[in-house]
Amino acid sequence: MELTETPRDDGITQVALAGKLDIAGLHDVDVRFHGLTAAKKQPAIVDMSSVDFIASLGMGMLISCAQSLQRSGNKMALYATTGDADKALRSAGIDQAIPMVATEAEAVSAVSG
Amino acid sequence: MIRSAEWRIEPDIGALADVQGQLGGHLDEIGVAGTASFVINLVYEEIGRNIVEHAAAGALAGHVAIVVEHDPESVAIIIEDPFDPFDPTQGSEHDPTAPLEERSTRGMGMHLVQDMADEVSYERVEGRNRLRASVKRS
């Protein structure tokens, strides 16, 4: 599992997850993901286009960070989820708690204001 | 169905992760891809983690058995453990509509297993929990 950050100059954190967010994958990125999102206390958008596996453990990481951001008055949005990962996220109702949108632009809009 | 792979592990998260990698390789070998591979991996992770968490809380010892069976139309995973009776098919306390501030992952794994697999069955056999989940090949 890979985690990368794309620098922005608008006060929004942009990160991308890629690969399998399974037991081993989560171990690789959990602490860094929290550091790049929740710890920064600013809006965050997460590119999910290259995530090809996620289960409740990975969803818990997303929820935990989104909750932490909410407590600091900020929002998180996921964008470009695809295939079975998208289906699993929606089955668990993650889209009811964290905005799940198609594009980066929509994600920026979802976390702004 | 053909029994194509079997593992026996201690209820340990490291062992679970190791076998998860081997499971993925095995599914590739038998031509299971796409949604079927996703679902089998998801069932493995959710049930396996649940067993490890409950085993850690109890005093029983024993191994966890994981079996893969397949035929031209579908693939199944069977997971057995010797711990306290637990039937994952008996509903889930997960609420997919709860707002963010009320969210937890409690019950989410069992919800996903029941929703994503085509068939899920449970039985208690000779003091062991036995869960079987199957999905049609993609």
Coordinates of C-alpha atoms in Angstrom, one line a residue:
Chain A
M1 CA 0.0 0.0 0.0
E2 CA 1.4 3.4 -1.0
L3 CA 0.5 6.8 0.4
T4 CA 1.6 9.9 -1.4
E5 CA 0.9 13.6 -0.8
T6 CA 0.4 16.2 -3.5
P7 CA 1.3 19.7 -2.3
R8 CA -1.4 22.4 -2.6
D9 CA -1.4 26.0 -1.8
D10 CA -5.1 26.4 -0.9
G11 CA -5.0 25.0 2.7
I12 CA -6.3 21.6 1.6
T13 CA -4.4 18.4 2.2
Q14 CA -4.4 16.1 -0.9
V15 CA -3.3 12.5 -0.5
A16 CA -3.5 9.4 -2.6
L17 CA -3.8 5.8 -1.5
A18 CA -2.8 3.0 -3.9
G19 CA -2.8 -0.8 -3.6
K20 CA -4.4 -3.1 -1.0
L21 CA -5.6 -1.6 2.2
D22 CA -5.5 -5.0 3.9
I23 CA -3.9 -6.0 7.2
A24 CA -0.4 -5.6 5.9
G25 CA -1.2 -2.6 3.8
L26 CA -2.8 -0.7 6.7
H27 CA 0.3 -1.4 8.8
D28 CA 2.3 0.4 6.1
V29 CA 0.3 3.6 6.0
D30 CA -1.9 4.0 9.1
V31 CA 0.4 6.2 11.1
R32 CA 1.5 8.3 8.1
F33 CA -2.1 8.7 7.0
H34 CA -3.1 10.0 10.4
G35 CA -0.1 12.4 10.3
L36 CA -0.9 13.7 6.9
T37 CA -4.7 14.2 7.5
A38 CA -6.0 14.3 11.1
A39 CA -2.9 15.8 12.6
K40 CA -2.8 18.7 10.2
K41 CA -6.2 19.9 11.2
Q42 CA -7.1 21.2 7.8
P43 CA -9.5 19.9 5.1
A44 CA -8.4 16.8 3.4
I45 CA -9.2 15.1 0.1
V46 CA -8.2 11.4 -0.5
D47 CA -7.7 10.0 -4.0
M48 CA -9.0 6.4 -3.9
S49 CA -8.7 5.7 -7.6
S50 CA -5.9 3.1 -7.1
V51 CA -7.2 1.4 -4.0
D52 CA -8.1 -2.1 -5.1
F53 CA -8.9 -3.7 -1.8
I54 CA -10.4 -2.3 1.4
A55 CA -12.2 -4.0 4.4
S56 CA -13.5 -2.7 7.7
L57 CA -10.0 -2.2 9.1
G58 CA -9.1 0.3 6.3
M59 CA -12.5 1.9 6.6
G60 CA -11.9 2.4 10.3
M61 CA -8.8 4.4 9.5
L62 CA -10.7 6.6 7.1
I63 CA -13.5 7.1 9.7
S64 CA -11.0 7.8 12.5
C65 CA -9.3 10.5 10.6
A66 CA -12.5 12.0 9.3
Q67 CA -13.9 12.1 12.9
S68 CA -10.7 13.8 14.2
L69 CA -10.9 16.4 11.4
Q70 CA -14.6 17.0 12.2
R71 CA -13.7 17.7 15.8
S72 CA -11.2 20.4 14.6
G73 CA -13.9 21.9 12.4
N74 CA -12.7 20.4 9.1
K75 CA -13.9 17.9 6.6
M76 CA -12.6 14.9 4.6
A77 CA -13.8 13.7 1.2
L78 CA -12.9 10.6 -0.8
Y79 CA -12.9 10.7 -4.5
A80 CA -12.6 8.4 -7.5
T81 CA -13.4 5.2 -5.7
T82 CA -13.8 2.4 -8.2
G83 CA -14.9 -1.2 -8.6
D84 CA -15.2 -3.5 -5.7
A85 CA -13.6 -1.1 -3.3
D86 CA -16.3 1.4 -4.1
K87 CA -19.0 -1.2 -3.7
A88 CA -17.6 -2.3 -0.3
L89 CA -17.4 1.4 0.9
R90 CA -21.0 2.0 -0.1
S91 CA -22.2 -1.3 1.4
A92 CA -20.7 -0.2 4.8
G93 CA -22.4 3.2 4.3
I94 CA -19.1 5.1 4.4
D95 CA -20.7 7.5 1.8
Q96 CA -23.3 8.4 4.4
A97 CA -20.6 9.6 6.7
I98 CA -17.8 10.9 4.5
P99 CA -18.5 12.5 1.1
M100 CA -17.6 10.1 -1.7
V101 CA -17.4 12.0 -5.0
A102 CA -16.2 11.3 -8.5
T103 CA -13.5 14.0 -9.1
E104 CA -10.8 16.0 -7.4
A105 CA -12.7 19.2 -8.1
E106 CA -15.9 17.8 -6.4
A107 CA -13.8 16.7 -3.4
V108 CA -12.3 20.2 -3.0
S109 CA -15.8 21.6 -3.2
A110 CA -17.1 19.1 -0.6
V111 CA -14.5 20.1 2.0
S112 CA -14.5 23.8 1.4
G113 CA -16.7 26.3 3.2
Chain B
M1 CA -15.7 -28.6 -5.5
I2 CA -12.0 -29.1 -5.4
R3 CA -10.1 -28.4 -2.1
S4 CA -7.2 -26.5 -3.5
A5 CA -5.5 -24.9 -0.5
E6 CA -5.4 -25.3 3.3
W7 CA -3.6 -23.4 6.0
R8 CA -3.5 -23.9 9.8
I9 CA -2.4 -20.9 11.9
E10 CA -2.2 -19.7 15.4
P11 CA -4.8 -16.9 16.1
D12 CA -2.2 -14.2 15.6
I13 CA -2.5 -11.1 13.5
G14 CA 1.0 -11.6 12.0
A15 CA 0.1 -15.1 10.9
L16 CA -3.1 -13.9 9.5
A17 CA -1.3 -11.2 7.4
D18 CA 1.2 -13.8 6.2
V19 CA -1.6 -16.2 5.0
Q20 CA -3.5 -13.3 3.4
G21 CA -0.6 -12.8 1.0
Q22 CA -0.5 -16.5 0.3
L23 CA -4.2 -16.6 -0.3
G24 CA -3.9 -13.8 -2.9
G25 CA -1.3 -15.8 -4.7
H26 CA -3.3 -19.0 -4.6
L27 CA -6.4 -17.2 -6.0
D28 CA -4.3 -16.0 -8.9
E29 CA -3.0 -19.5 -9.5
I30 CA -6.5 -21.0 -9.8
G31 CA -7.7 -18.1 -12.0
V32 CA -9.9 -16.4 -9.4
A33 CA -9.9 -12.6 -10.1
G34 CA -12.0 -9.5 -9.9
T35 CA -15.0 -9.5 -7.6
A36 CA -14.6 -13.1 -6.6
S37 CA -11.0 -12.5 -5.4
F38 CA -12.0 -9.3 -3.6
V39 CA -14.8 -11.1 -1.7
I40 CA -12.8 -14.1 -0.7
N41 CA -10.0 -11.8 0.6
L42 CA -12.6 -9.7 2.4
V43 CA -14.2 -12.7 4.1
Y44 CA -10.8 -14.0 5.1
E45 CA -9.8 -10.7 6.6
E46 CA -13.0 -10.0 8.4
I47 CA -13.6 -13.4 9.9
G48 CA -9.9 -14.0 10.6
R49 CA -9.5 -10.7 12.5
N50 CA -12.7 -11.4 14.4
I51 CA -11.3 -14.8 15.5
V52 CA -8.0 -13.3 16.5
E53 CA -9.7 -10.6 18.6
H54 CA -12.0 -13.0 20.3
A55 CA -9.2 -15.6 20.9
A56 CA -7.1 -12.9 22.6
A57 CA -9.9 -12.1 24.9
G58 CA -10.5 -15.8 25.9
A59 CA -8.6 -18.5 27.6
L60 CA -8.9 -21.2 24.9
A61 CA -6.0 -22.2 22.7
G62 CA -6.0 -23.8 19.3
H63 CA -5.4 -23.3 15.7
V64 CA -7.4 -21.6 12.9
A65 CA -8.0 -23.6 9.7
I66 CA -8.5 -21.9 6.4
V67 CA -9.6 -23.9 3.3
V68 CA -10.2 -22.8 -0.3
E69 CA -12.5 -24.8 -2.5
H70 CA -13.4 -24.1 -6.1
D71 CA -15.1 -25.3 -9.2
P72 CA -15.6 -23.7 -12.7
E73 CA -18.4 -21.5 -11.5
S74 CA -17.5 -20.4 -8.0
V75 CA -15.0 -20.3 -5.2
A76 CA -15.5 -20.8 -1.5
I77 CA -13.5 -20.1 1.7
I78 CA -14.0 -22.1 4.9
I79 CA -12.7 -20.8 8.2
E80 CA -12.7 -22.9 11.3
D81 CA -11.7 -22.0 14.9
P82 CA -12.0 -23.7 18.3
F83 CA -13.1 -20.6 20.3
D84 CA -16.4 -19.6 21.9
P85 CA -19.5 -20.2 19.7
F86 CA -20.0 -17.2 17.4
D87 CA -22.4 -17.2 14.4
P88 CA -21.5 -14.3 12.1
T89 CA -24.7 -14.9 10.1
Q90 CA -26.9 -13.8 12.9
G91 CA -27.3 -10.2 12.0
S92 CA -25.0 -7.3 12.5
E93 CA -25.1 -4.2 14.8
H94 CA -23.6 -2.1 12.1
D95 CA -25.6 1.0 11.1
P96 CA -24.6 2.1 7.6
T97 CA -26.7 5.3 8.0
A98 CA -25.1 6.6 11.2
P99 CA -23.6 10.1 11.0
L100 CA -19.9 10.5 11.1
E101 CA -19.7 11.4 14.8
E102 CA -21.5 8.2 15.8
R103 CA -19.6 5.9 13.5
S104 CA -17.5 2.9 14.7
T105 CA -16.4 -0.2 12.9
R106 CA -18.4 -2.4 15.4
G107 CA -20.2 -5.0 13.3
M108 CA -19.0 -3.6 10.0
G109 CA -17.0 -6.6 9.1
M110 CA -19.8 -9.1 9.5
H111 CA -22.1 -6.7 7.6
L112 CA -19.7 -6.6 4.7
V113 CA -19.3 -10.4 4.7
Q114 CA -23.1 -11.0 4.6
D115 CA -23.6 -8.3 1.9
M116 CA -20.7 -9.1 -0.4
A117 CA -20.6 -12.9 -0.5
D118 CA -23.2 -14.8 -2.5
E119 CA -23.7 -17.4 0.2
V120 CA -22.6 -17.5 3.9
S121 CA -23.3 -20.4 6.2
Y122 CA -22.3 -21.2 9.8
E123 CA -22.3 -24.4 11.8
R124 CA -20.8 -25.5 15.1
V125 CA -19.0 -28.8 14.5
E126 CA -17.2 -30.8 17.3
G127 CA -16.5 -27.7 19.4
R128 CA -15.4 -25.6 16.4
N129 CA -17.0 -22.7 14.6
R130 CA -17.1 -23.3 10.9
L131 CA -18.0 -20.5 8.5
R132 CA -18.3 -21.0 4.8
A133 CA -18.6 -18.2 2.3
S134 CA -18.9 -18.6 -1.5
V135 CA -19.0 -16.3 -4.5
K136 CA -19.4 -16.8 -8.2
R137 CA -16.3 -16.4 -10.3
S138 CA -16.1 -13.1 -12.1

